[in-house]
């Protein structure tokens, strides 16, 4: 996911960018309201972390501008601890959540995950799981930025697994998605497709859960949420 981080305090901006990047996202930063207003208007982000106290143009004006331009990405605002009125004004201006400074980075990441989860999988063009990036609109997959050639069946299986990272999908479920019209589904062919897909993906990505089916392993364990 692509996240815009707007924070004028250099240390905090660097910490935010580092933590969000570590969580598997791509981060763009802005240190003043004018740059933020521009970036959020002309570029596409899946979410933004927006400090309200910014030079040049304040955060609330930035947020109001984005919303007035029809930019609907989830926005998490950062407010001063004691300024409760900022939270109210911020939510009224179109923020989706707020966090008062100082905050724990873990909490920020958890709230960001929650915001990203609210995006429906159908409205989001790209899904990421560790080094795997799947573009649902262009039907392309890349690993560490390198394009991967998949057959349409392999692509469908991977998209199903990526929609439910960490969850087990049975062979029957997979074959139902693969052959929706076919009354004579053969779940053995799923094994073949999964086997081929495995050879193309980083080792250990697709786990076999004996007797149950397959699962796409979440990088770094269950802690890393991927949009579903
Ligand atoms: Ca500030």
Coordinates of N, CA and C and ligand atoms in Angstrom, one line a residue, residues 6-9 12 31 51-55 78 101, ligand 1:
X6 N 2.7 13.0 6.5 CA 2.9 14.4 6.5 C 3.2 14.8 8.0
X7 N 4.4 15.2 8.2 CA 4.9 15.6 9.5 C 6.1 16.5 9.3
X8 N 6.1 17.7 10.0 CA 7.2 18.6 9.8 C 8.3 18.4 10.8
X9 N 8.1 17.6 11.8 CA 9.2 17.4 12.8 C 10.1 16.2 12.2
X12 N 10.4 12.7 14.0 CA 9.2 11.9 14.0 C 8.8 11.5 12.5
X31 N 6.7 17.6 4.4 CA 7.0 18.3 5.7 C 6.3 19.6 5.9
X51 N -0.2 15.2 10.2 CA 0.0 16.0 11.4 C -0.8 17.3 11.2
X52 N -1.5 17.8 12.2 CA -2.3 19.0 12.0 C -1.5 20.3 12.1
X53 N -0.5 20.3 13.0 CA 0.3 21.5 13.1 C 1.5 21.5 12.1
X54 N 1.2 22.2 11.0 CA 2.2 22.2 9.9 C 2.5 23.6 9.4
X55 N 3.7 23.8 8.9 CA 4.1 25.1 8.4 C 3.4 25.3 7.0
X78 N -2.7 13.4 13.3 CA -2.0 13.5 14.6 C -2.3 14.8 15.2
X101 N -0.5 13.1 20.2 CA 1.0 13.0 20.4 C 1.2 13.2 21.9
Ligands
LIG1 CA1 3.9 19.6 13.7

